[in-house]
Coordinates of C-alpha atoms (C1' of nucleotides) in Angstrom, one line a residue:
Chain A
X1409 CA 28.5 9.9 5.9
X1410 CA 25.5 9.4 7.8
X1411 CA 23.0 7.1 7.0
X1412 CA 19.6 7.5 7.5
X1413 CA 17.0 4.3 8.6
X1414 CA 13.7 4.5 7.4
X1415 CA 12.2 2.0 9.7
X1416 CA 12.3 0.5 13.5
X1417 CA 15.7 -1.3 13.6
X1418 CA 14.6 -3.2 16.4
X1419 CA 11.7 -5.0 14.3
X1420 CA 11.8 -8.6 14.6
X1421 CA 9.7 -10.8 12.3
X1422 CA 11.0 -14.2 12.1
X1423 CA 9.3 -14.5 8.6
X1424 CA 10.5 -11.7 6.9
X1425 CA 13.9 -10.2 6.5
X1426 CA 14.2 -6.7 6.0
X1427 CA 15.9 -3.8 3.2
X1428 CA 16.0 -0.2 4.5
X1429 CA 16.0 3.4 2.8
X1430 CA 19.6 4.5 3.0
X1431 CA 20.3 7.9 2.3
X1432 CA 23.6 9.4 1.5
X1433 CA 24.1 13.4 2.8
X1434 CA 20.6 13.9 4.2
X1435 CA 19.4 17.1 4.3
X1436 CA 17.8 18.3 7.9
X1437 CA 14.1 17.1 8.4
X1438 CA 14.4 15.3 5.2
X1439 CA 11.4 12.7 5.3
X1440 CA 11.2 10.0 2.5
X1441 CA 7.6 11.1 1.5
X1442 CA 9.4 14.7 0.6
X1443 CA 10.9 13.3 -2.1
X1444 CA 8.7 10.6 -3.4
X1445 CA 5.4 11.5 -3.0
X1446 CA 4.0 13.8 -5.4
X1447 CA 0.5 14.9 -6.5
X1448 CA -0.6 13.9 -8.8
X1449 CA 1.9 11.0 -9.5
X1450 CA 2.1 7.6 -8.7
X1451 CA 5.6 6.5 -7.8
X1452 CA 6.7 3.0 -8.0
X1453 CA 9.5 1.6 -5.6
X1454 CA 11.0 -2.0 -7.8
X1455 CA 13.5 -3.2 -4.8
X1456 CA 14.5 -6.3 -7.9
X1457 CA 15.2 -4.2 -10.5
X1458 CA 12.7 -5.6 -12.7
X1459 CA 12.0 -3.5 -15.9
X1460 CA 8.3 -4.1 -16.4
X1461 CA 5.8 -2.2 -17.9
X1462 CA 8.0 0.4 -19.5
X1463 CA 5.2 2.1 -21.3
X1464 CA 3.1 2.8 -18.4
X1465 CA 6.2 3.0 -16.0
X1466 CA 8.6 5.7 -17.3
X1467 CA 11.4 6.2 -15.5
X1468 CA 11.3 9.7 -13.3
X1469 CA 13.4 12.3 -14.9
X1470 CA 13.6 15.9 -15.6
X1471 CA 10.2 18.2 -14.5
X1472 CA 10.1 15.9 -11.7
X1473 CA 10.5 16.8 -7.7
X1474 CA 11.6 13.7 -7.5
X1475 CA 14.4 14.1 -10.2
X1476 CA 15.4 17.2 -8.7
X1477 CA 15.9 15.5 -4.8
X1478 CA 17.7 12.9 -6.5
X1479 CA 21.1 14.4 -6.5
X1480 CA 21.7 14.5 -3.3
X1481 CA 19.8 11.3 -2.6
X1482 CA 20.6 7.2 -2.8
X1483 CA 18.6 4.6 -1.7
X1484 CA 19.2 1.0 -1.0
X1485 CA 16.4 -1.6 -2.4
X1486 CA 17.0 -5.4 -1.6
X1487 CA 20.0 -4.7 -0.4
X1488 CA 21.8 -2.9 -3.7
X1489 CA 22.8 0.9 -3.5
X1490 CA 21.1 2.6 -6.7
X1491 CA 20.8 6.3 -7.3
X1492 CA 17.7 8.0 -8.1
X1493 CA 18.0 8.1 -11.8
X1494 CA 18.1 4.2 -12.2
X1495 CA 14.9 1.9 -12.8
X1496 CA 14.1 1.3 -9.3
X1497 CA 11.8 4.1 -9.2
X1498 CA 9.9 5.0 -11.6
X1499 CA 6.8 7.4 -11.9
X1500 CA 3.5 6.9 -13.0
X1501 CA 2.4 10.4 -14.9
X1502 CA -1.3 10.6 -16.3
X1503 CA -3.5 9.6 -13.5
X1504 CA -6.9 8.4 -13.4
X1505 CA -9.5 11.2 -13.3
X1506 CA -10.9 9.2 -10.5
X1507 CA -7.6 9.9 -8.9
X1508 CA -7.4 13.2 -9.0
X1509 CA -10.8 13.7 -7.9
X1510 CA -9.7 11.7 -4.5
X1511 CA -8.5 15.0 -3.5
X1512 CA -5.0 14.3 -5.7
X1513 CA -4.3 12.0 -2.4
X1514 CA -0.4 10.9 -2.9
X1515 CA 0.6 7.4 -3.9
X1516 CA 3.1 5.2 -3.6
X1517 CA 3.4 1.9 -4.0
X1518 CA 5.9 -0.8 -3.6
X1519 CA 7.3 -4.3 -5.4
X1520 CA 8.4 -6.4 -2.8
X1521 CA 9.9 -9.8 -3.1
X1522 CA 7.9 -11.2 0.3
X1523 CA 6.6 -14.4 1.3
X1524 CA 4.2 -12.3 3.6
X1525 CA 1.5 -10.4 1.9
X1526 CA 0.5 -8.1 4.6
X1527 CA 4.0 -6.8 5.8
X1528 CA 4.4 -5.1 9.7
X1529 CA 5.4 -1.7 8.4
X1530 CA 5.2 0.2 11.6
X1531 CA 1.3 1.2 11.7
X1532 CA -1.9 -0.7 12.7
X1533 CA -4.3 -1.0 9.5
X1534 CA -7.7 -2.4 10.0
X1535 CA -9.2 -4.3 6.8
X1536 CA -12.3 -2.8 5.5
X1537 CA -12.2 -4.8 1.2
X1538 CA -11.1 -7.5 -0.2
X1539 CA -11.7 -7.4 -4.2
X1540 CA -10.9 -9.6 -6.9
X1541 CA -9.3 -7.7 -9.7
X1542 CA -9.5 -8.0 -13.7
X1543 CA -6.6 -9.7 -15.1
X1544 CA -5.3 -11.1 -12.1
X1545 CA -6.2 -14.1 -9.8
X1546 CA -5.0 -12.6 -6.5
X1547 CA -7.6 -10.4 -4.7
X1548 CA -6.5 -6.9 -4.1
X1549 CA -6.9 -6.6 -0.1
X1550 CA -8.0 -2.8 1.3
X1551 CA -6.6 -1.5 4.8
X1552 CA -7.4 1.9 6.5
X1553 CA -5.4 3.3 9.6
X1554 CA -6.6 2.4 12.5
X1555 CA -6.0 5.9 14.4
X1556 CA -8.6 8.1 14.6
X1557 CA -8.7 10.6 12.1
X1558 CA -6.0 9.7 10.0
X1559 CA -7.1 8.6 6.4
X1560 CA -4.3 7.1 4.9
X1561 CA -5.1 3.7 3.2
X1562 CA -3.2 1.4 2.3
X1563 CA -3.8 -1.5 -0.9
X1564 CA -2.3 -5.1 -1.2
X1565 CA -2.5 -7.6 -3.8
X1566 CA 0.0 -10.1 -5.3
X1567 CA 1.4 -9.5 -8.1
X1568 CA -0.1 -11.0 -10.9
X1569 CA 2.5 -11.4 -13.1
X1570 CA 5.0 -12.9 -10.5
X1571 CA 3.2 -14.0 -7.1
X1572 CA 6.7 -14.1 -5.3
X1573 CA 5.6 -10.2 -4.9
X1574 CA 3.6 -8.4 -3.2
X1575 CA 2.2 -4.9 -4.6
X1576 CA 1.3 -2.3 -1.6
X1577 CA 0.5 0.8 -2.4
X1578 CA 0.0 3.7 0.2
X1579 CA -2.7 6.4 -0.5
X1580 CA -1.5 9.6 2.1
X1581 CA 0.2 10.9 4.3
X1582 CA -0.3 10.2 7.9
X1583 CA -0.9 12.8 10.4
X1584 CA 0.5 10.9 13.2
X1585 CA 3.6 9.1 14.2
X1586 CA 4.0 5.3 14.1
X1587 CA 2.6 3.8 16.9
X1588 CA 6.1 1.7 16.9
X1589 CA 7.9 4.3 19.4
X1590 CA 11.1 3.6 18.0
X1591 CA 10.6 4.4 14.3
X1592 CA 13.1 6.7 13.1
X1593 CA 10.6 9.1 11.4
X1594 CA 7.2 9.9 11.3
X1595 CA 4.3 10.3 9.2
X1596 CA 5.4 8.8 5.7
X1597 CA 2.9 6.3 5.4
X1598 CA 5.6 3.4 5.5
X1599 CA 8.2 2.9 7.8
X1600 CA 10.0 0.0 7.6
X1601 CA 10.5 -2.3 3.7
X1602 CA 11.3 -5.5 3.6
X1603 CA 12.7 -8.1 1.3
X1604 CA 13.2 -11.7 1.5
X1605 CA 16.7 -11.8 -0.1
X1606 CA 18.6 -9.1 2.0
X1607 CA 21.1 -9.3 4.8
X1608 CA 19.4 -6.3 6.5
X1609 CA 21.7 -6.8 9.3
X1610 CA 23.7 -4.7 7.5
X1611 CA 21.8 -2.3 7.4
X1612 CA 19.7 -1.8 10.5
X1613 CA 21.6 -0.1 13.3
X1614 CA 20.7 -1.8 16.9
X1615 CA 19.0 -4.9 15.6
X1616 CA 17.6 -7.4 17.9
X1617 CA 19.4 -10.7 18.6
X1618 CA 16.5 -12.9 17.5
X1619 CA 15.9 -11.3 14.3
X1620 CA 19.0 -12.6 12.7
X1621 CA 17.0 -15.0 10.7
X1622 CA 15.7 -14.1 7.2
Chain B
dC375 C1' -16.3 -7.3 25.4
dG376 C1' -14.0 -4.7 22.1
dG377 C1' -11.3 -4.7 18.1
dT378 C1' -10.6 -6.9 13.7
dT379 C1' -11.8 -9.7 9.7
dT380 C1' -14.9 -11.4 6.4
dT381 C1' -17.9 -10.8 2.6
dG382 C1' -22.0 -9.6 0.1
dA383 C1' -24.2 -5.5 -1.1
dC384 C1' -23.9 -1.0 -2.6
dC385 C1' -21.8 3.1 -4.8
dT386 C1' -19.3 5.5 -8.4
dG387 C1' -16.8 6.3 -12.6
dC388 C1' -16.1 5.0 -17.2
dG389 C1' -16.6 3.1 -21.8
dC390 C1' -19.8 1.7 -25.2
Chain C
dG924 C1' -28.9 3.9 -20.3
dC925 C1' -26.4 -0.2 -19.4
dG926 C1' -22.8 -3.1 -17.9
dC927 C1' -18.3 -3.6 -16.0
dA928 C1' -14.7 -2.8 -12.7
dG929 C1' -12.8 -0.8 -8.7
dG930 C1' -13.6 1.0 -4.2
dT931 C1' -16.3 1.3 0.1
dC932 C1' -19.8 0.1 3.6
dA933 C1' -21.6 -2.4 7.2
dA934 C1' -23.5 -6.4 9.5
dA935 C1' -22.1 -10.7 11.1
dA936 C1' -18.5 -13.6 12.5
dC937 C1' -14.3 -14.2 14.6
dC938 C1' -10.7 -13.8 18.1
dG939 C1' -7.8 -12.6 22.0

DNA sequence: CGGTTTTGACCTGCGC
DNA sequence: GCGCAGGTCAAAACCG
């Protein structure tokens, strides 16, 4: 089986260990925004397996893409292998008008375990917000892709609820590749995930030596 | 000096 | 219409 890396293997942050998007019998040119970006849905990425929210969040099943790319897809979150179907993703349906007016951008966000709240994740973002949010004490920081023409943006905030996370959520696709040359894929808006409590040396292929740490 | 960050002001949508 | 909340702008400050 071949396993796919969705990330620069040679990353090295001496704060932040790393988890990586495995996937079991790719298919050719398969990119990870294919399967869990949608429009028109928000999908969530929980790389602890928390079950939160469960009204809000409901699990991605049937009548979704997503669902349907899941059978020939697994991923690997913080470090355990988990199919598809389980909690660890789960899609928000019913989006905000506002959101839909936005052009029905795509959106995904991610629950990372990080000490770090502004994780490397293969593009440069320049910081154009910082808000405070309702029902949470942690500000909600805004970033925008630095290269020219490309819109994506990106929001950070802790999570209230648990500040040992950090919430990023990406809003488009980029129309250029990483500027990290040796990313393994292109324009998803993420490229590499990372979690404190994973031995990503398992997982990434031609690490460096002096990213051992975690 | 150029790029990035900070931060208050401004804009927009939504609920009442 | 008004107030609130979220998102964005842009000038000033900061930094390498």
């Amino acid at each position: 089986m071949e396993d796919y890396y969705f990330g620069n293997p040679n990353y090295s942050n001496p704060n932040c260990a790393h988890s990586f998007v495995t996937m079991a019998t790719p298919t050719s040119d398969f990119m990870l925004s294919d399967y869990l970006l949608l429009d028109d849905d928000v999908i969530m990425i929980d790389n602890h397996h928390q079950h939160q929210d469960q009204e809000s969040w409901s699990q991605s099943t049937e009548s979704s893409s997503l669902a349907a790319a899941s059978s020939n897809v697994n991923h690997e979150f913080g470090g355990a292998t988990t199919s598809s179907h389980n909690n660890n993703i789960k899609c928000k349906n019913n989006v905000s008008k506002r959101n839909k007016q936005v052009e029905a951008r795509q959106r995904v966000v991610f629950r990372t375990r990080s000490e770090l709240e502004v994780m490397d994740d293969g593009f440069k973002w320049r910081k154009y917000g910082k808000k405070s949010v309702k029902n949470s004490p942690n500000p909600r920081n805004y970033y925008k892709c630095s290269s020219v023409g490309c819109g994506v943006k990106k929001r950070v905030e802790r999570d209230a609820e648990d500040r040992s996370y950090v919430l990023t959520s990406y809003d488009g696709v980029h129309n250029h590749q990483s500027p990290s040359s040796n990313s393994y894929y292109t324009t998803s808006p993420f490229s590499i995930f990372h979690s404190n409590d994973i031995n990503w040396s398992l997982h990434a292929p031609a690490v460096n030596s002096s990213s051992s740490n975690s």
